């Protein structure tokens, strides 16, 4: 890299727009959407889609609610032409969907494009030619007048071809390709020359697509370009201004959003941002950004995993796990502080009557996209007590008291450090069982017990139990004001284990006849240590006894 890049690269010039309005505007409604997955997205693939994959992706685009779909470049070859004409001939296009095709401004290519659409009830033909100085000078070797004439001649052919097929409701789109790096006055000049030929009206407008063919400036510059164009083009009421941002600088979504604030009516892009170089604008992200602001985008992404798997299959491109909204890990927290905040957020959401979503670190409810809450928090060596407690609660229904969360977290942390990998729910549960739930391998394990009450039902009570102590069956008994004190007295008198209760909690696991009970004991030993016990049983009293023996195993 150069120490002084200014000797090789020039800063992009500012737009002279002192009265710009877009910074104070907000997006309040969705735009018209156009998917270009089957055209721009397809030409960006190492292995372009075959007819089966194009059909599968077309069906997905229809399912999510896209009403305008650019289905291909008919003159590119037989696969493209046959797919497009097949959609028409086989009546695969829903009544509320309009397909669009792309063509360069050449007679043979335009005629092939119209032929592919023969018999369609309605269609958009998208004409383009590059207009910026670099393309005029380096690619074409043409003057402004010559470039403008290419656009005008193409528009004339569009007009005549449409007239030859009056049974189709034709609509036209024109792109001054490389708009983002062209002179604004020349882009307006060329577009107005095309409009002179096609004669759009408010009832039958032309789509003028203003692409950031190569993203060369910050998104505010693109917004300035869009606002300047909208203010200076004639017959604005007969124009649909469409955006086609690319993502070379990583700000394609921002450019689309600011472009809408600048007065655009339509956004072109691909699901999950596929496209040439660094990709096209990601329609999923733009639409769901609106959704999180309370705006219905008129697109349905309620099964985001189906969208991801279909796009992955059709494009043979992976979806990065951190892709906004759609990635496998975008709703997942590993950090302890994040996990604690999310856990508290879910608890707060459940407790209050406020319908508005407000969970830290989650700008959207994963359930709205068909995602479960189980993967929201995952555990590794970076995780904290809140994350561990969340996994246990989601997987087994146990609501661990805070100090027990901290105690168990130490065990999980040690195991995660030792294993150097993510711990799944099965790992965590196995560790929890080993740490807290008495089995035949532990020093104390319950076999049976009974509780005898004093005459009249009041204290003292007598606990009489049979336990397995160090592998041998043994009877123990103790007296106290309640069940817990009776068990602890029996452990003290018959087993030499001295415990004092610090805290006790219990709750039901599930509902109905099959519900179980969980009991948690926090105790202090004779030498001042704190130990925890956990018991689970269909009977809450038995769960309490098991919790006391669990605590004794920790001494």
XYZ file of C-alpha atoms in Angstrom:
555
model
C 0.000 0.000 0.000
C 1.119 3.540 -0.758
C 2.160 5.794 2.102
C 0.477 8.625 0.187
C -2.508 7.182 -1.690
C -3.462 10.677 -2.884
C -0.847 10.340 -5.635
C -2.932 7.500 -7.131
C -6.518 8.029 -5.947
C -8.709 11.118 -5.991
C -11.457 11.887 -3.471
C -14.954 11.757 -4.920
C -16.307 15.264 -5.476
C -19.141 16.605 -3.357
C -22.537 17.344 -4.914
C -23.583 20.987 -5.055
C -26.854 20.657 -3.164
C -26.951 23.315 -0.439
C -30.695 22.889 0.171
C -30.634 19.081 0.481
C -33.720 17.745 2.250
C -33.038 14.047 2.675
C -31.102 14.247 6.002
C -34.245 15.352 7.838
C -36.527 12.736 6.285
C -37.428 9.273 7.534
C -38.610 6.179 5.691
C -42.308 5.721 6.413
C -43.432 3.213 3.784
C -41.869 0.418 1.735
C -40.658 1.043 -1.808
C -41.450 -0.976 -4.870
C -39.066 -3.906 -4.770
C -37.315 -5.537 -7.710
C -35.369 -8.766 -7.321
C -32.475 -9.125 -9.693
C -31.355 -12.474 -8.235
C -32.017 -14.261 -11.515
C -30.069 -11.744 -13.604
C -27.468 -9.672 -11.777
C -27.191 -12.320 -9.095
C -26.919 -15.144 -11.625
C -24.203 -13.490 -13.714
C -22.096 -13.108 -10.561
C -21.890 -16.876 -9.978
C -18.937 -19.087 -10.813
C -21.417 -21.634 -12.131
C -24.594 -19.901 -13.339
C -27.886 -21.467 -12.356
C -29.483 -24.061 -14.595
C -33.200 -24.040 -15.383
C -34.115 -26.134 -12.313
C -32.332 -23.809 -9.925
C -33.665 -20.682 -11.627
C -37.198 -22.072 -11.341
C -36.737 -22.928 -7.681
C -35.391 -19.453 -6.919
C -38.185 -17.811 -8.933
C -40.746 -19.706 -6.845
C -39.049 -18.493 -3.655
C -39.092 -14.878 -4.846
C -42.805 -15.162 -5.536
C -43.409 -16.811 -2.163
C -41.744 -14.008 -0.189
C -43.950 -11.477 -1.963
C -41.815 -9.846 -4.663
C -44.064 -8.358 -7.339
C -41.364 -7.340 -9.822
C -38.673 -9.885 -10.742
C -35.905 -9.416 -13.261
C -35.803 -12.948 -14.646
C -32.790 -12.727 -16.919
C -30.910 -11.488 -19.936
C -32.694 -13.243 -22.847
C -30.001 -12.521 -25.406
C -27.235 -14.044 -23.252
C -27.919 -17.574 -24.477
C -30.384 -20.409 -24.903
C -30.638 -21.208 -21.168
C -31.731 -17.661 -20.362
C -34.091 -17.368 -23.324
C -35.734 -20.751 -22.761
C -36.229 -20.143 -19.040
C -37.912 -16.775 -19.636
C -40.091 -17.926 -22.520
C -40.954 -21.036 -20.507
C -42.291 -18.932 -17.626
C -44.645 -17.270 -20.116
C -45.682 -20.350 -22.093
C -46.229 -22.481 -19.013
C -48.279 -19.796 -17.259
C -45.877 -19.731 -14.284
C -46.219 -16.002 -13.632
C -48.813 -15.079 -10.966
C -51.351 -12.427 -11.884
C -49.880 -9.922 -9.447
C -46.247 -10.435 -10.526
C -44.515 -8.610 -13.371
C -41.376 -10.075 -14.873
C -38.581 -7.906 -16.219
C -35.770 -8.588 -18.698
C -32.548 -6.702 -19.305
C -31.027 -5.717 -22.612
C -28.227 -3.564 -23.901
C -29.099 -0.866 -26.405
C -28.619 -2.962 -29.563
C -31.327 -3.859 -32.057
C -30.668 -7.617 -32.172
C -30.533 -7.902 -28.393
C -33.701 -5.876 -27.907
C -35.592 -7.907 -30.500
C -34.509 -11.161 -28.825
C -35.696 -9.792 -25.492
C -39.177 -9.010 -26.838
C -39.359 -12.420 -28.496
C -38.653 -14.145 -25.171
C -41.672 -12.349 -23.695
C -44.088 -13.094 -26.517
C -47.518 -13.794 -25.056
C -46.803 -12.354 -21.594
C -49.752 -10.437 -20.125
C -47.400 -7.692 -18.895
C -43.665 -7.172 -18.743
C -40.920 -4.627 -18.142
C -38.093 -4.294 -20.642
C -34.998 -2.778 -19.058
C -32.678 -0.917 -21.429
C -29.242 0.333 -20.417
C -26.049 1.882 -21.670
C -23.082 3.301 -19.761
C -22.766 7.103 -19.651
C -19.878 8.020 -17.347
C -16.625 9.672 -18.520
C -14.434 6.623 -17.886
C -16.662 4.406 -20.000
C -17.050 7.027 -22.733
C -13.298 7.553 -22.924
C -11.827 4.134 -22.148
C -14.468 1.568 -23.160
C -16.313 3.181 -26.067
C -14.173 6.057 -27.312
C -17.349 8.110 -27.791
C -18.539 11.662 -27.224
C -21.507 12.665 -25.099
C -23.660 13.049 -28.202
C -22.775 9.576 -29.430
C -23.560 7.983 -26.069
C -26.872 9.833 -25.842
C -27.747 8.648 -29.340
C -27.221 5.006 -28.320
C -29.878 5.470 -25.630
C -32.278 7.232 -28.014
C -31.939 4.549 -30.689
C -32.561 1.839 -28.133
C -35.675 3.648 -26.893
C -36.998 3.847 -30.454
C -36.572 0.105 -30.902
C -38.359 -0.480 -27.568
C -41.255 1.660 -28.744
C -41.558 -0.127 -32.096
C -41.217 -3.636 -30.681
C -43.906 -2.937 -28.094
C -46.234 -1.661 -30.787
C -45.760 -4.923 -32.683
C -47.029 -6.933 -29.673
C -50.067 -4.952 -28.472
C -51.425 -7.880 -26.462
C -48.838 -7.300 -23.734
C -48.993 -4.449 -21.233
C -45.470 -3.103 -21.782
C -43.539 -1.022 -19.307
C -40.068 0.389 -19.790
C -37.046 0.917 -17.603
C -33.972 2.845 -18.610
C -30.640 2.847 -16.765
C -27.900 5.361 -17.384
C -25.406 2.698 -16.351
C -22.485 3.960 -14.224
C -24.748 6.778 -12.990
C -22.829 6.942 -9.702
C -19.663 8.105 -11.491
C -21.281 10.159 -14.281
C -21.983 13.889 -14.522
C -25.452 14.504 -13.105
C -26.443 16.943 -15.820
C -25.526 14.423 -18.510
C -27.510 11.648 -16.788
C -30.549 13.936 -16.766
C -29.921 14.865 -20.419
C -29.802 11.230 -21.553
C -32.845 10.214 -19.495
C -34.901 13.101 -20.857
C -33.880 12.131 -24.404
C -35.190 8.599 -23.754
C -38.397 10.031 -22.298
C -38.918 12.118 -25.440
C -39.151 8.862 -27.381
C -41.173 6.740 -24.953
C -43.555 9.512 -23.795
C -44.312 8.354 -20.228
C -47.335 9.712 -18.363
C -48.359 9.756 -14.700
C -50.656 6.803 -15.436
C -47.960 4.923 -17.332
C -44.613 6.110 -15.941
C -41.132 5.143 -17.019
C -38.738 3.576 -14.541
C -35.464 5.459 -14.447
C -32.922 3.305 -12.659
C -29.973 5.193 -11.178
C -27.371 2.544 -10.396
C -24.324 2.785 -8.221
C -22.788 0.444 -10.795
C -19.553 0.822 -8.888
C -19.863 2.228 -5.372
C -17.218 4.971 -5.315
C -18.358 7.333 -2.548
C -20.030 7.441 0.834
C -23.785 6.780 0.817
C -24.629 10.404 1.558
C -23.101 11.317 -1.812
C -25.390 8.792 -3.518
C -28.354 10.314 -1.678
C -27.310 13.775 -2.891
C -27.137 12.445 -6.450
C -30.621 10.955 -6.180
C -32.139 14.124 -4.704
C -30.401 16.338 -7.283
C -31.663 14.129 -10.111
C -35.235 14.159 -8.779
C -35.238 17.941 -8.503
C -33.825 18.543 -11.971
C -35.474 15.939 -14.204
C -38.547 17.093 -16.123
C -41.946 15.435 -15.666
C -41.068 13.916 -12.306
C -44.676 12.744 -11.913
C -44.194 10.430 -14.901
C -41.091 8.793 -13.455
C -40.420 5.992 -11.008
C -36.907 6.547 -9.654
C -35.278 3.195 -8.958
C -32.110 2.499 -6.973
C -29.581 -0.188 -7.821
C -26.784 0.044 -5.233
C -23.741 -2.169 -5.369
C -21.658 -2.865 -2.307
C -18.060 -2.121 -3.287
C -17.532 0.049 -0.191
C -19.703 -2.127 2.026
C -22.484 0.464 2.248
C -24.997 -0.790 -0.318
C -27.788 -1.079 2.254
C -27.074 2.398 3.628
C -27.041 3.826 0.097
C -30.458 2.294 -0.564
C -31.912 3.670 2.663
C -30.530 7.173 2.141
C -31.585 7.030 -1.504
C -35.162 6.345 -0.416
C -34.963 9.298 1.959
C -33.751 11.325 -1.043
C -36.950 10.625 -2.947
C -36.516 7.297 -4.745
C -39.526 5.025 -5.256
C -38.026 1.606 -5.938
C -35.113 -0.570 -4.797
C -33.374 -3.238 -6.851
C -31.270 -5.920 -5.234
C -30.773 -9.569 -4.378
C -31.765 -11.753 -1.474
C -28.860 -11.842 0.987
C -26.763 -9.476 -1.122
C -25.507 -11.754 -3.900
C -24.154 -9.903 -6.944
C -21.069 -8.861 -8.811
C -17.846 -8.115 -6.921
C -18.933 -7.455 -3.336
C -22.608 -7.897 -4.116
C -25.829 -6.052 -4.791
C -27.956 -4.375 -2.187
C -29.310 -6.988 0.259
C -33.110 -6.841 -0.003
C -33.573 -8.927 3.159
C -31.583 -6.461 5.234
C -33.255 -3.354 3.811
C -36.728 -4.821 4.273
C -36.136 -6.080 7.814
C -34.494 -2.814 8.810
C -37.852 -1.226 7.946
C -39.693 -3.953 9.846
C -37.771 -3.138 13.036
C -38.983 0.451 12.682
C -42.634 -0.625 12.614
C -43.013 -0.517 8.811
C -44.523 -3.458 6.947
C -42.071 -4.071 4.072
C -44.698 -6.109 2.190
C -42.200 -8.971 1.981
C -42.484 -12.144 4.037
C -39.286 -13.411 5.646
C -41.015 -15.373 8.411
C -39.086 -18.525 7.441
C -35.606 -17.081 7.090
C -33.968 -20.510 7.242
C -35.845 -21.676 4.133
C -34.678 -18.545 2.323
C -31.074 -19.134 3.335
C -31.103 -22.805 2.347
C -32.769 -22.114 -1.019
C -30.406 -19.286 -1.915
C -27.458 -21.408 -0.839
C -28.630 -24.305 -3.003
C -29.380 -22.194 -6.062
C -26.235 -20.056 -5.975
C -23.818 -22.532 -4.400
C -22.654 -19.657 -2.222
C -22.524 -19.880 1.579
C -24.319 -17.338 3.737
C -21.903 -15.868 6.244
C -22.946 -16.720 9.824
C -22.844 -12.997 10.709
C -25.037 -11.876 7.777
C -27.658 -9.481 9.224
C -30.896 -11.229 10.209
C -30.144 -14.383 8.180
C -26.805 -15.696 9.469
C -26.687 -18.683 11.805
C -25.089 -16.638 14.590
C -26.788 -13.235 14.324
C -29.117 -13.950 17.248
C -26.488 -15.825 19.241
C -24.531 -14.438 22.176
C -21.406 -16.077 23.585
C -20.250 -13.181 25.766
C -21.251 -13.428 29.395
C -22.403 -9.804 29.729
C -24.426 -10.045 26.520
C -26.039 -13.270 27.664
C -27.000 -11.783 31.012
C -28.614 -8.760 29.357
C -30.538 -10.918 26.868
C -31.742 -13.267 29.608
C -33.008 -10.330 31.657
C -34.596 -8.829 28.566
C -36.618 -11.956 27.867
C -37.701 -12.105 31.503
C -38.772 -8.470 31.408
C -40.617 -8.984 28.132
C -42.596 -11.830 29.667
C -43.450 -9.902 32.840
C -44.673 -6.584 31.448
C -47.770 -5.917 29.406
C -45.971 -3.578 26.996
C -46.307 -5.106 23.533
C -43.266 -3.338 22.111
C -40.194 -5.474 21.652
C -37.329 -4.460 23.916
C -34.641 -7.061 24.468
C -31.011 -5.943 24.697
C -28.797 -6.964 21.761
C -31.779 -8.255 19.760
C -33.241 -5.540 17.493
C -35.809 -8.021 16.164
C -37.646 -10.939 17.731
C -36.042 -14.093 16.273
C -39.459 -15.763 16.404
C -40.731 -13.317 13.773
C -38.244 -14.882 11.354
C -39.046 -18.452 12.329
C -36.021 -18.841 14.589
C -36.315 -20.492 17.998
C -34.923 -18.982 21.189
C -32.798 -22.045 21.906
C -29.844 -20.776 19.865
C -29.999 -17.195 21.156
C -27.449 -18.021 23.846
C -24.682 -20.537 23.328
C -21.906 -21.400 25.713
C -18.142 -21.403 25.318
C -15.210 -20.177 27.397
C -16.397 -16.555 26.940
C -19.808 -17.201 28.462
C -21.089 -16.207 31.870
C -23.565 -17.398 34.424
C -26.547 -15.849 32.649
C -25.828 -17.757 29.469
C -25.404 -21.042 31.262
C -28.631 -20.475 33.193
C -30.462 -19.628 29.959
C -29.406 -22.878 28.301
C -30.446 -24.924 31.330
C -33.801 -23.162 31.494
C -34.521 -23.509 27.777
C -33.388 -27.127 27.626
C -34.622 -28.514 30.951
C -36.908 -25.892 32.440
C -34.721 -25.288 35.513
C -34.703 -21.703 36.817
C -31.495 -21.623 38.788
C -31.176 -19.128 41.663
C -28.565 -16.454 41.024
C -25.903 -17.775 43.385
C -26.335 -21.294 42.038
C -25.907 -19.839 38.540
C -22.571 -18.413 39.614
C -21.482 -21.665 41.203
C -22.370 -23.799 38.201
C -20.812 -21.249 35.842
C -17.421 -21.934 37.432
C -17.740 -25.618 36.561
C -18.821 -24.815 33.023
C -15.985 -22.326 32.572
C -13.421 -24.867 33.680
C -14.825 -27.528 31.366
C -14.986 -25.097 28.423
C -11.395 -24.012 28.989
C -10.291 -27.621 29.151
C -12.205 -28.721 26.036
C -11.513 -25.527 24.014
C -14.831 -25.770 22.190
C -18.428 -24.651 22.325
C -20.562 -26.583 24.787
C -23.964 -27.740 23.612
C -27.031 -28.294 25.763
C -26.215 -31.982 26.229
C -22.716 -31.135 27.467
C -24.066 -28.628 29.956
C -26.781 -30.933 31.237
C -24.346 -33.802 31.696
C -22.062 -31.512 33.691
C -25.015 -30.271 35.764
C -26.093 -33.831 36.564
C -22.559 -34.807 37.529
C -22.180 -31.743 39.747
C -25.526 -31.561 41.544
C -27.861 -34.512 41.010
C -27.180 -37.486 43.326
C -26.753 -40.902 41.713
C -25.705 -44.323 42.939
C -22.111 -43.312 42.401
C -22.310 -40.380 44.840
C -21.645 -40.607 48.550
C -25.313 -39.929 49.419
C -28.280 -41.169 47.355
C -31.908 -41.394 48.449
C -33.651 -44.757 48.515
C -36.822 -43.951 50.446
C -38.071 -41.813 53.317
C -41.071 -40.863 55.401
C -41.913 -37.854 57.532
C -43.735 -38.255 60.848
C -45.608 -35.328 62.315
C -46.112 -34.590 65.991
C -49.626 -35.002 67.424
C -51.821 -32.185 66.145
C -49.687 -31.713 62.996
C -47.293 -29.127 64.416
C -43.538 -29.275 64.976
C -41.351 -31.030 65.759
C -41.330 -33.383 62.785
C -39.305 -36.538 62.427
C -37.560 -37.501 59.197
C -36.823 -41.187 58.737
C -34.979 -42.189 55.606
C -33.095 -44.950 53.912
C -30.084 -43.725 51.977
C -27.156 -45.247 50.198
C -24.039 -44.003 51.971
C -20.767 -44.770 50.223
C -22.481 -47.650 48.439
C -24.101 -49.181 51.505
C -27.764 -48.898 52.469
C -28.296 -47.109 55.772
C -31.149 -45.739 57.889
C -30.983 -42.190 59.190
C -33.397 -40.048 61.195
C -33.621 -36.509 62.477
C -36.015 -34.018 63.996
C -36.795 -30.422 63.097
C -39.426 -27.755 62.543
C -39.862 -28.849 58.941
C -38.741 -31.346 56.357
C -35.460 -29.623 55.490
C -34.370 -29.193 59.107
C -35.273 -32.825 59.786
C -33.100 -34.064 56.900
C -30.172 -31.846 57.917
C -30.488 -33.031 61.545
C -30.355 -36.647 60.334
C -27.244 -35.921 58.262
C -25.629 -34.204 61.245
C -26.439 -36.854 63.843
C -26.048 -40.027 61.793
C -23.526 -39.074 59.099
C -21.416 -36.330 60.608
C -22.313 -33.793 57.910
C -23.070 -30.376 59.430
C -24.985 -27.999 57.141
C -26.923 -24.782 57.786
C -29.490 -23.506 55.273
C -28.772 -20.120 53.699
C -31.446 -20.125 51.004
C -34.116 -22.400 49.584
C -36.055 -22.170 46.302
C -38.465 -24.400 44.465
C -40.579 -24.270 41.295
C -42.606 -26.486 39.007
C -41.123 -27.773 35.768
C -43.873 -27.750 33.171
C -47.604 -27.988 33.803
C -50.205 -30.679 34.212
C -50.090 -34.143 35.708
C -46.631 -34.884 34.351
C -45.041 -31.760 35.835
C -42.031 -32.210 38.053
C -40.674 -30.059 40.853
C -37.197 -28.633 41.270
C -35.744 -27.723 44.687
C -32.548 -25.774 45.311
C -30.646 -25.512 48.593
C -27.782 -23.187 49.415
C -26.007 -24.268 52.596
C -23.026 -23.326 54.738
C -20.678 -26.036 56.011
C -19.102 -26.189 59.461
C -15.865 -24.752 58.072
C -17.685 -21.801 56.423
C -17.830 -23.006 52.826
C -20.948 -22.537 50.694
C -22.343 -25.599 48.913
C -25.390 -26.104 46.716
C -27.843 -28.929 46.317
C -30.437 -29.641 43.633
C -33.299 -32.109 43.686
C -35.819 -33.016 40.982
C -38.848 -35.235 41.491
C -42.542 -35.445 40.682
C -43.130 -34.700 44.383
C -41.858 -31.383 45.704
C -41.100 -32.830 49.167
C -39.014 -35.597 47.673
C -37.245 -33.081 45.483
C -36.360 -31.161 48.661
C -34.890 -34.251 50.316
C -32.861 -34.958 47.191
C -31.597 -31.362 47.241
C -30.378 -31.783 50.836
C -28.508 -34.984 49.959
C -27.089 -33.218 46.892
C -25.682 -30.497 49.142
C -24.224 -33.169 51.434
C -22.395 -34.678 48.472
C -20.629 -31.332 47.955
C -19.141 -31.289 51.483
